[in-house]
Amino acid sequence: METLTGKRVRLPIAPPPEQPPRDGKARPARPAPDPTDGAEAFQQVADSLRMRKGLIVGMAVLGGVLAAVTGLLLPPSYLATAQLIVELRQPDAADFRFAGLTGGSATVPQAVEESAIETHVTVLLSDGHLRRTLEALRSPGNAAEEAEDSSGGSHPASLSRPIRTYIRGAWSSAGRLLRGTPSEADEAASPAAAESAAIRRLRHGLKASQERRSRVITIGYMAPDPRRAAETANTVARLYVEHLTRIQREQAERALSWFAHRLSDIEREVARAENAVQSFRLAHGTLEGSVPDETGQQIAQAARQLALARSGAAAAQQRLGRFEALRSRGASTAMLADAAGSGRLAELAERESGQDRADVTSEERDDLRRAIVHEIGVAASRLEADSRTAEAQVRSIESRLKLLQEAASGAAGDLATLRALERQAAALAQLYEALLRRRQEIAEQIELAQPEVRLLATAWPPERPASLHPALLIPPAMIAFALLGGLLAVGFGRLDRTIHAQAEAADILGVPCAGLVPELSRWPVRRLPDLLRRPDGAYATAIRSVLAATTSLGAATRMQKVVLVTSSIPGEGKTTLAWSLALCASRLQWRVLLLDFDRSSASPASKLIASHKFVAPEAHLSDVLARKRPLADAIGRIPELAIEYLPAPEADGGLLHFFASPQAPFLRQQMRETYDLVIIDGPAALEGPEAKLIAGWADDVLFALRWGSTRRDTARHALRLLEAAECRDPAVATRIASVLTRVDLKRHVGYRFGDGSDLLLSRTA
């Protein structure tokens, strides 16, 4: 071994560009990942489905198997149907009065018809009707019960009857547990519970519904035995029709008894009304038939006479007024005679006109004047007498008319009272006749009771089962279970907090991913050198890729590298990765030093060292720190692998003593100047503070992530601890990269991450 103080000849390399000094206490903040949009969310769902397609296929196969087993074990179900028809009749007034008894038919409104049909369907499925059906089915010699007892032997798969019975019992028990209903033991102990359970079973197989928009109600019952299904459906329909018939007959009998009591009362009321009519006629002299109303004729005649009398009285009063007016003005005798209509006064007026003759004496003139005055007084008296006579006649006619009107008013009241009595008597007579007819109809209905629902068609035992064929249950069950598997896959994908892909590791941790390393399931650790000697193998290719990515990380600074290989927790493949990188670098003729700082007792390094010739060191690392021996004496060698090996300090707290020693920076510088690559197999980051110290001592850190096992939050926390490490050399910036270890290539390729794993899988031996 060359001394560590000597200098080796190295190939010239390009001078590194200047880099800004690194603050050991602060690390550049990683950019926050952009929020996922809709396409990325859909891609995540697709990745979850693709990653767990085995679960989806398994769930689909499980659903198909369960459907096939269920279809084969459960017996087929037969559906028998009976039909009822609803014949609605519009009730008349008497029907509304007498408790809905049948009357004349009429058109029923659509809303009323639909409501009546829904009512019948509801009553058919009611507990009361189901109890009556159970009582009829439990009667001795019932065909449905006998069919149920013999159903097991009639089924072709009678050998599977115990299995079907067990499955049916388990299913019933599960249903009771979910619904909170009593068990079979409780039902046997409680008759009410047993009755309720029987009603639930009957309701479970019974279906009643309206046939489209018609007045037909279909009653179906599904059972494993066709005879039992037909008998149960017929029993439900028959009992319902009989129940309605019995109710109608009871109503008719109650109405008949009511009519018998009511008719006697109506008969007495009719006789009392007719007696009242006859008594009123006799008391008021009211004639029967269409007799002319003499009082009305007399009133009309008196009204005409009154009109004539009033006209005559007005004319007499007018003549009297005109005469008095002429008399007061001193009109001539001729004018007075004309106004009074007196012939004597007209003669005296002619004589008065001949007084101008010479032979008329003064005495004659005086006599004539006196005669005229006398005649004028007589005429005036006569006119006044005529006027008074006319007024007296008017008053007489008015008095007579008033008496006639009073008599007519009394006669009208009597006639109205008579008509009311006659109408009451006629109404009572009609009611009596209607009650007699209704009683006759009801008596006939009791003999021929026909409800509004009648049996249209009875159920026959079906020949073909109504349940689906077991083969038809498999596709929907597979689809349903596949959808369930997809939901589970998406849910597991949401709940899965582990890392599976390089891009995923880079996005989550914010550091680059140097590559992935396949799982060594078929190769023991001691065969690791043989595996790396196969340059075309998947494992050797992956290690070379990681080594190339690691060396390129520090190519801008220096060729000598100090690489720390660590992980979040033990068991994530970091030791195997460290030895693989060391072996790969030794095959490149690099001088490699492996620092084994992993204190785990289960480390695979011991197996690898034990399988090869190992030149043990002459001193311990503690002697080197104490400056008692040089570093070269504490380093062992594996000549067969061309690797130099420095074991961890044996004392407790040896790593802390090593990094806290003033000699540590000088030792690190010696290693960098002597070796091409220094690989540190460090402890897990969450095991203690040593990993944080080593991270500040290394140029690059490879953070091992076990594929599909390392949790994201654990990796983030461990990475934060490594990022917070204070570098002892401020001029060197520690770079961190992740590596996916123990990758199952077959499953990884199936996820289609597009990261070149398919090429590695093609190289797997």
Short mmCIF file of C-alpha atoms in Angstrom, two decimals, residues 117-526:
data_model
loop_
_atom_site.label_atom_id
_atom_site.label_comp_id
_atom_site.label_asym_id
_atom_site.label_seq_id
_atom_site.Cartn_x
_atom_site.Cartn_y
_atom_site.Cartn_z
CA ILE A 117 -105.76 1.45 -7.48
CA GLU A 118 -102.86 2.64 -5.32
CA THR A 119 -105.05 2.13 -2.25
CA HIS A 120 -105.76 -1.47 -3.24
CA VAL A 121 -102.04 -2.12 -3.84
CA THR A 122 -101.20 -0.68 -0.42
CA VAL A 123 -103.84 -2.79 1.32
CA LEU A 124 -102.61 -5.91 -0.50
CA LEU A 125 -99.14 -5.40 1.05
CA SER A 126 -100.40 -4.39 4.49
CA ASP A 127 -99.64 -6.39 7.62
CA GLY A 128 -103.30 -7.20 8.22
CA HIS A 129 -103.77 -8.82 4.82
CA LEU A 130 -100.45 -10.64 5.09
CA ARG A 131 -101.50 -12.07 8.46
CA ARG A 132 -104.73 -13.38 6.93
CA THR A 133 -102.67 -14.89 4.10
CA LEU A 134 -100.31 -16.59 6.56
CA GLU A 135 -103.25 -18.07 8.46
CA ALA A 136 -104.67 -19.46 5.23
CA LEU A 137 -101.30 -20.83 4.15
CA ARG A 138 -100.80 -22.49 7.54
CA SER A 139 -104.11 -24.27 7.38
CA PRO A 140 -103.88 -28.12 7.37
CA GLY A 141 -103.45 -29.65 3.95
CA ASN A 142 -102.38 -26.43 2.30
CA ALA A 143 -100.65 -27.07 -1.01
CA ALA A 144 -98.14 -24.29 -0.53
CA GLU A 145 -96.88 -25.75 2.76
CA GLU A 146 -96.62 -29.20 1.25
CA ALA A 147 -94.72 -27.79 -1.72
CA GLU A 148 -92.35 -25.98 0.59
CA ASP A 149 -91.64 -29.16 2.54
CA SER A 150 -90.91 -31.11 -0.63
CA SER A 151 -89.00 -28.39 -2.46
CA GLY A 152 -85.60 -29.64 -1.35
CA GLY A 153 -85.89 -33.08 -2.89
CA SER A 154 -87.39 -31.81 -6.13
CA HIS A 155 -84.49 -29.56 -6.92
CA PRO A 156 -81.92 -31.22 -9.20
CA ALA A 157 -79.04 -30.13 -6.99
CA SER A 158 -80.50 -31.73 -3.87
CA LEU A 159 -77.02 -32.72 -2.73
CA SER A 160 -76.17 -29.06 -2.25
CA ARG A 161 -79.21 -28.46 -0.09
CA PRO A 162 -77.24 -28.40 3.20
CA ILE A 163 -74.83 -25.87 1.71
CA ARG A 164 -77.69 -23.72 0.43
CA THR A 165 -79.39 -23.98 3.80
CA TYR A 166 -76.22 -22.90 5.56
CA ILE A 167 -75.69 -19.97 3.17
CA ARG A 168 -79.32 -18.91 3.49
CA GLY A 169 -79.07 -19.09 7.27
CA ALA A 170 -75.83 -17.11 7.30
CA TRP A 171 -77.36 -14.52 4.97
CA SER A 172 -80.46 -14.28 7.16
CA SER A 173 -78.35 -13.92 10.29
CA ALA A 174 -76.29 -11.17 8.68
CA GLY A 175 -79.47 -9.40 7.59
CA ARG A 176 -80.93 -9.66 11.09
CA LEU A 177 -77.70 -8.32 12.56
CA LEU A 178 -77.68 -5.33 10.19
CA ARG A 179 -81.38 -4.58 10.64
CA GLY A 180 -81.34 -5.19 14.40
CA THR A 181 -84.11 -7.81 14.21
CA PRO A 182 -84.34 -10.75 16.66
CA SER A 183 -82.55 -14.01 15.94
CA GLU A 184 -84.18 -17.37 15.24
CA ALA A 185 -83.86 -18.40 18.89
CA ASP A 186 -85.65 -15.23 19.96
CA GLU A 187 -88.30 -15.83 17.32
CA ALA A 188 -88.87 -19.34 18.58
CA ALA A 189 -89.18 -18.06 22.14
CA SER A 190 -91.49 -15.17 21.20
CA PRO A 191 -94.61 -15.88 19.08
CA ALA A 192 -94.90 -12.20 18.17
CA ALA A 193 -91.33 -12.17 16.86
CA ALA A 194 -91.95 -15.35 14.88
CA GLU A 195 -95.09 -13.85 13.38
CA SER A 196 -93.24 -10.68 12.43
CA ALA A 197 -90.44 -12.70 10.83
CA ALA A 198 -92.96 -14.74 8.82
CA ILE A 199 -94.63 -11.55 7.62
CA ARG A 200 -91.25 -10.12 6.57
CA ARG A 201 -90.44 -13.27 4.61
CA LEU A 202 -93.82 -13.21 2.90
CA ARG A 203 -93.48 -9.52 2.06
CA HIS A 204 -89.96 -10.11 0.74
CA GLY A 205 -91.20 -12.49 -1.95
CA LEU A 206 -94.52 -10.71 -2.66
CA LYS A 207 -94.86 -8.05 -5.33
CA ALA A 208 -98.04 -6.10 -6.12
CA SER A 209 -98.16 -3.37 -8.75
CA GLN A 210 -100.40 -1.73 -11.32
CA GLU A 211 -100.07 -3.10 -14.82
CA ARG A 212 -98.95 -0.04 -16.78
CA ARG A 213 -101.83 2.51 -16.80
CA SER A 214 -104.61 -0.06 -16.76
CA ARG A 215 -106.99 -1.08 -14.00
CA VAL A 216 -105.25 -4.44 -13.63
CA ILE A 217 -103.25 -5.21 -10.48
CA THR A 218 -100.61 -7.92 -10.82
CA ILE A 219 -99.80 -9.98 -7.73
CA GLY A 220 -96.56 -11.94 -8.01
CA TYR A 221 -94.80 -14.21 -5.55
CA MET A 222 -91.28 -15.57 -5.99
CA ALA A 223 -90.30 -18.84 -4.33
CA PRO A 224 -87.91 -21.72 -4.96
CA ASP A 225 -90.85 -24.04 -5.69
CA PRO A 226 -93.25 -23.18 -8.54
CA ARG A 227 -96.29 -24.74 -6.86
CA ARG A 228 -95.68 -22.80 -3.69
CA ALA A 229 -95.30 -19.56 -5.68
CA ALA A 230 -98.57 -20.14 -7.57
CA GLU A 231 -100.53 -21.16 -4.48
CA THR A 232 -99.27 -18.18 -2.47
CA ALA A 233 -100.10 -15.69 -5.24
CA ASN A 234 -103.59 -17.20 -5.66
CA THR A 235 -104.14 -17.18 -1.89
CA VAL A 236 -103.21 -13.51 -1.63
CA ALA A 237 -105.55 -12.56 -4.49
CA ARG A 238 -108.41 -14.82 -3.41
CA LEU A 239 -108.33 -13.72 0.21
CA TYR A 240 -108.33 -10.07 -0.81
CA VAL A 241 -111.40 -10.50 -3.02
CA GLU A 242 -113.14 -12.53 -0.30
CA HIS A 243 -112.23 -9.90 2.28
CA LEU A 244 -113.73 -7.13 0.15
CA THR A 245 -116.83 -9.26 -0.51
CA ARG A 246 -117.26 -9.92 3.20
CA ILE A 247 -116.88 -6.23 4.00
CA GLN A 248 -119.42 -5.29 1.35
CA ARG A 249 -121.87 -7.91 2.62
CA GLU A 250 -121.47 -6.71 6.19
CA GLN A 251 -122.08 -3.14 5.08
CA ALA A 252 -125.15 -4.24 3.15
CA GLU A 253 -126.52 -6.09 6.15
CA ARG A 254 -125.97 -3.09 8.39
CA ALA A 255 -127.66 -0.87 5.80
CA LEU A 256 -130.60 -3.30 5.52
CA SER A 257 -131.19 -3.21 9.25
CA TRP A 258 -130.98 0.57 9.14
CA PHE A 259 -133.52 0.69 6.31
CA ALA A 260 -135.91 -1.56 8.19
CA HIS A 261 -135.83 0.80 11.15
CA ARG A 262 -135.96 3.91 9.01
CA LEU A 263 -138.88 2.77 6.83
CA SER A 264 -141.22 2.49 9.80
CA ASP A 265 -140.38 6.06 10.81
CA ILE A 266 -140.81 7.36 7.26
CA GLU A 267 -144.14 5.57 6.93
CA ARG A 268 -145.46 7.30 10.03
CA GLU A 269 -144.20 10.66 8.80
CA VAL A 270 -145.94 10.17 5.40
CA ALA A 271 -149.28 9.41 7.07
CA ARG A 272 -148.90 12.41 9.35
CA ALA A 273 -148.14 14.71 6.38
CA GLU A 274 -151.15 13.53 4.35
CA ASN A 275 -153.46 14.02 7.35
CA ALA A 276 -152.12 17.57 7.75
CA VAL A 277 -152.94 18.35 4.06
CA GLN A 278 -156.49 17.12 4.32
CA SER A 279 -157.09 18.92 7.60
CA PHE A 280 -155.85 22.21 6.15
CA ARG A 281 -158.09 21.89 3.11
CA LEU A 282 -161.13 21.25 5.24
CA ALA A 283 -160.32 24.09 7.61
CA HIS A 284 -159.72 26.74 4.89
CA GLY A 285 -162.04 25.50 2.20
CA THR A 286 -159.25 25.06 -0.31
CA LEU A 287 -160.44 23.10 -3.34
CA GLU A 288 -158.39 20.54 -5.12
CA GLY A 289 -157.64 20.69 -8.78
CA SER A 290 -157.32 23.71 -11.09
CA VAL A 291 -160.30 25.96 -9.93
CA PRO A 292 -160.33 29.55 -11.36
CA ASP A 293 -159.28 32.17 -8.91
CA GLU A 294 -162.53 34.19 -8.52
CA THR A 295 -161.00 36.59 -6.05
CA GLY A 296 -158.38 37.52 -8.60
CA GLN A 297 -161.04 38.11 -11.24
CA GLN A 298 -163.01 40.30 -8.89
CA ILE A 299 -159.92 42.28 -8.02
CA ALA A 300 -159.22 42.83 -11.72
CA GLN A 301 -162.81 43.92 -12.37
CA ALA A 302 -162.81 46.27 -9.37
CA ALA A 303 -159.53 47.75 -10.58
CA ARG A 304 -161.07 48.51 -13.97
CA GLN A 305 -164.16 50.04 -12.33
CA LEU A 306 -161.95 52.13 -10.08
CA ALA A 307 -160.09 53.44 -13.08
CA LEU A 308 -163.33 54.38 -14.81
CA ALA A 309 -164.72 55.99 -11.63
CA ARG A 310 -161.58 58.00 -11.13
CA SER A 311 -161.74 59.18 -14.73
CA GLY A 312 -165.41 60.22 -14.35
CA ALA A 313 -164.70 62.00 -11.06
CA ALA A 314 -161.85 63.88 -12.67
CA ALA A 315 -164.10 64.94 -15.60
CA ALA A 316 -166.86 66.12 -13.24
CA GLN A 317 -164.41 68.08 -11.17
CA GLN A 318 -163.04 69.63 -14.34
CA ARG A 319 -166.51 70.74 -15.55
CA LEU A 320 -167.27 72.18 -12.16
CA GLY A 321 -164.04 74.10 -12.11
CA ARG A 322 -164.53 75.47 -15.61
CA PHE A 323 -168.10 76.52 -14.81
CA GLU A 324 -167.02 78.30 -11.63
CA ALA A 325 -164.23 80.03 -13.52
CA LEU A 326 -166.58 81.32 -16.21
CA ARG A 327 -169.09 82.34 -13.58
CA SER A 328 -166.49 84.27 -11.63
CA ARG A 329 -165.40 86.14 -14.78
CA GLY A 330 -168.98 87.04 -15.59
CA ALA A 331 -169.12 85.08 -18.80
CA SER A 332 -172.19 85.09 -20.97
CA THR A 333 -175.15 82.89 -20.31
CA ALA A 334 -174.51 80.96 -23.48
CA MET A 335 -170.97 80.11 -22.35
CA LEU A 336 -172.23 79.08 -18.92
CA ALA A 337 -174.89 76.93 -20.53
CA ASP A 338 -172.29 75.27 -22.72
CA ALA A 339 -169.99 74.68 -19.74
CA ALA A 340 -172.79 73.32 -17.55
CA GLY A 341 -174.44 71.38 -20.36
CA SER A 342 -177.85 72.75 -19.34
CA GLY A 343 -180.55 73.00 -22.04
CA ARG A 344 -182.75 75.29 -19.92
CA LEU A 345 -179.95 77.72 -19.46
CA ALA A 346 -179.31 77.60 -23.23
CA GLU A 347 -182.98 78.55 -23.89
CA LEU A 348 -182.74 81.41 -21.41
CA ALA A 349 -179.58 82.56 -23.20
CA GLU A 350 -181.48 82.66 -26.53
CA ARG A 351 -184.27 84.63 -24.90
CA GLU A 352 -181.79 86.96 -23.39
CA SER A 353 -180.35 87.63 -26.80
CA GLY A 354 -183.88 88.78 -28.03
CA GLN A 355 -184.44 91.41 -25.33
CA ASP A 356 -183.29 94.18 -27.63
CA ARG A 357 -186.64 94.28 -29.35
CA ALA A 358 -188.97 97.11 -28.56
CA ASP A 359 -191.85 95.01 -27.55
CA VAL A 360 -189.97 93.46 -24.54
CA THR A 361 -190.90 95.11 -21.34
CA SER A 362 -188.64 95.81 -18.40
CA GLU A 363 -190.56 93.43 -16.21
CA GLU A 364 -189.97 90.66 -18.69
CA ARG A 365 -186.31 91.50 -18.65
CA ASP A 366 -186.20 91.31 -14.87
CA ASP A 367 -188.03 88.02 -14.85
CA LEU A 368 -185.61 86.67 -17.43
CA ARG A 369 -182.65 87.84 -15.39
CA ARG A 370 -183.98 86.21 -12.28
CA ALA A 371 -184.69 83.00 -14.20
CA ILE A 372 -181.11 82.97 -15.60
CA VAL A 373 -179.59 83.51 -12.14
CA HIS A 374 -181.76 80.79 -10.74
CA GLU A 375 -180.84 78.41 -13.52
CA ILE A 376 -177.13 79.16 -13.10
CA GLY A 377 -177.41 78.26 -9.41
CA VAL A 378 -179.23 75.09 -10.30
CA ALA A 379 -176.55 74.17 -12.85
CA ALA A 380 -173.79 74.83 -10.32
CA SER A 381 -175.54 72.70 -7.72
CA ARG A 382 -175.98 69.93 -10.22
CA LEU A 383 -172.30 70.01 -11.21
CA GLU A 384 -171.26 69.94 -7.57
CA ALA A 385 -173.59 67.00 -6.93
CA ASP A 386 -172.14 65.13 -9.91
CA SER A 387 -168.60 65.72 -8.64
CA ARG A 388 -169.46 64.49 -5.14
CA THR A 389 -171.26 61.46 -6.56
CA ALA A 390 -168.21 60.53 -8.68
CA GLU A 391 -165.86 60.87 -5.71
CA ALA A 392 -168.15 58.78 -3.56
CA GLN A 393 -168.21 56.13 -6.24
CA VAL A 394 -164.37 56.13 -6.35
CA ARG A 395 -164.17 55.72 -2.62
CA SER A 396 -166.67 52.91 -2.71
CA ILE A 397 -164.77 51.05 -5.39
CA GLU A 398 -161.46 51.59 -3.54
CA SER A 399 -162.94 50.19 -0.33
CA ARG A 400 -164.27 47.19 -2.20
CA LEU A 401 -160.89 46.64 -3.95
CA LYS A 402 -159.05 46.76 -0.62
CA LEU A 403 -161.35 44.14 0.82
CA LEU A 404 -160.81 41.94 -2.23
CA GLN A 405 -157.01 42.33 -1.95
CA GLU A 406 -157.05 41.41 1.72
CA ALA A 407 -159.12 38.38 0.93
CA ALA A 408 -156.70 37.43 -1.91
CA SER A 409 -153.68 37.82 0.40
CA GLY A 410 -155.19 35.47 2.95
CA ALA A 411 -156.08 32.98 0.24
CA ALA A 412 -152.48 33.09 -1.13
CA GLY A 413 -151.07 32.34 2.33
CA ASP A 414 -153.43 29.46 2.76
CA LEU A 415 -152.57 28.20 -0.69
CA ALA A 416 -148.80 28.44 0.00
CA THR A 417 -149.21 26.56 3.24
CA LEU A 418 -151.21 23.96 1.39
CA ARG A 419 -148.60 23.62 -1.32
CA ALA A 420 -145.84 23.26 1.34
CA LEU A 421 -147.81 20.55 3.06
CA GLU A 422 -148.42 18.83 -0.24
CA ARG A 423 -144.71 19.02 -1.20
CA GLN A 424 -143.66 17.66 2.21
CA ALA A 425 -146.10 14.83 1.85
CA ALA A 426 -144.89 14.13 -1.71
CA ALA A 427 -141.23 14.22 -0.63
CA LEU A 428 -141.88 11.83 2.21
CA ALA A 429 -143.75 9.58 -0.17
CA GLN A 430 -140.84 9.63 -2.66
CA LEU A 431 -138.34 8.98 0.12
CA TYR A 432 -140.43 6.10 1.30
CA GLU A 433 -140.55 4.63 -2.20
CA ALA A 434 -136.75 5.16 -2.64
CA LEU A 435 -136.06 3.44 0.66
CA LEU A 436 -138.28 0.56 -0.38
CA ARG A 437 -136.34 0.22 -3.67
CA ARG A 438 -132.97 0.53 -1.92
CA ARG A 439 -133.93 -2.08 0.62
CA GLN A 440 -134.83 -4.39 -2.20
CA GLU A 441 -131.49 -3.72 -3.95
CA ILE A 442 -129.56 -4.31 -0.75
CA ALA A 443 -131.39 -7.53 -0.15
CA GLU A 444 -130.33 -8.63 -3.63
CA GLN A 445 -126.73 -7.49 -2.99
CA ILE A 446 -126.55 -9.64 0.08
CA GLU A 447 -127.33 -12.64 -2.11
CA LEU A 448 -125.08 -11.52 -5.01
CA ALA A 449 -122.31 -9.49 -3.37
CA GLN A 450 -119.87 -8.23 -6.05
CA PRO A 451 -117.02 -5.94 -4.90
CA GLU A 452 -115.25 -3.46 -7.15
CA VAL A 453 -112.22 -5.79 -7.31
CA ARG A 454 -112.55 -9.21 -8.85
CA LEU A 455 -110.15 -11.97 -9.81
CA LEU A 456 -109.16 -11.65 -13.45
CA ALA A 457 -106.67 -14.52 -13.80
CA THR A 458 -105.28 -17.09 -11.42
CA ALA A 459 -101.60 -18.01 -11.15
CA TRP A 460 -100.26 -21.23 -12.65
CA PRO A 461 -97.01 -22.91 -11.56
CA PRO A 462 -94.31 -21.43 -13.82
CA GLU A 463 -92.16 -23.75 -15.88
CA ARG A 464 -89.10 -21.51 -16.17
CA PRO A 465 -87.35 -19.80 -13.28
CA ALA A 466 -87.51 -16.04 -13.02
CA SER A 467 -84.05 -15.73 -11.50
CA LEU A 468 -81.07 -15.16 -13.74
CA HIS A 469 -78.91 -17.99 -14.91
CA PRO A 470 -75.71 -18.27 -12.84
CA ALA A 471 -73.63 -17.57 -15.95
CA LEU A 472 -75.41 -14.25 -16.43
CA LEU A 473 -74.43 -13.15 -12.94
CA ILE A 474 -70.71 -13.48 -13.62
CA PRO A 475 -70.17 -10.51 -16.03
CA PRO A 476 -71.97 -7.89 -13.91
CA ALA A 477 -70.35 -9.25 -10.75
CA MET A 478 -66.93 -9.06 -12.37
CA ILE A 479 -67.62 -5.52 -13.57
CA ALA A 480 -68.88 -4.47 -10.15
CA PHE A 481 -65.93 -6.02 -8.34
CA ALA A 482 -63.55 -4.55 -10.92
CA LEU A 483 -65.02 -1.11 -10.22
CA LEU A 484 -64.67 -1.82 -6.52
CA GLY A 485 -61.08 -2.87 -7.14
CA GLY A 486 -60.51 0.35 -9.08
CA LEU A 487 -61.89 2.35 -6.18
CA LEU A 488 -59.69 0.42 -3.79
CA ALA A 489 -56.70 0.96 -6.08
CA VAL A 490 -57.35 4.71 -6.21
CA GLY A 491 -57.90 4.76 -2.45
CA PHE A 492 -54.73 2.80 -1.81
CA GLY A 493 -52.93 5.12 -4.19
CA ARG A 494 -54.16 8.10 -2.18
CA LEU A 495 -53.22 6.40 1.07
CA ASP A 496 -49.92 5.04 -0.23
CA ARG A 497 -47.27 7.43 1.03
CA THR A 498 -44.31 5.45 -0.32
CA ILE A 499 -42.10 6.30 -3.30
CA HIS A 500 -42.10 4.28 -6.53
CA ALA A 501 -40.59 6.39 -9.33
CA GLN A 502 -37.56 8.57 -9.96
CA ALA A 503 -39.65 11.58 -10.98
CA GLU A 504 -41.82 11.08 -7.91
CA ALA A 505 -38.76 11.03 -5.66
CA ALA A 506 -37.40 14.19 -7.27
CA ASP A 507 -40.74 16.03 -6.94
CA ILE A 508 -41.33 14.98 -3.34
CA LEU A 509 -37.81 15.48 -1.96
CA GLY A 510 -36.72 18.35 -4.18
CA VAL A 511 -33.36 16.71 -4.97
CA PRO A 512 -32.34 14.88 -8.16
CA CYS A 513 -32.68 11.12 -8.37
CA ALA A 514 -29.45 9.46 -9.49
CA GLY A 515 -31.15 6.26 -10.64
CA LEU A 516 -32.66 3.02 -9.49
CA VAL A 517 -31.07 -0.26 -8.35
CA PRO A 518 -32.82 -3.62 -8.94
CA GLU A 519 -33.67 -6.07 -6.18
CA LEU A 520 -31.12 -8.87 -5.54
CA SER A 521 -33.64 -11.49 -4.59
CA ARG A 522 -31.80 -14.41 -6.25
CA TRP A 523 -28.24 -13.27 -5.49
CA PRO A 524 -26.64 -13.33 -2.03
CA VAL A 525 -24.48 -10.41 -0.99
CA ARG A 526 -21.29 -12.45 -1.18
#
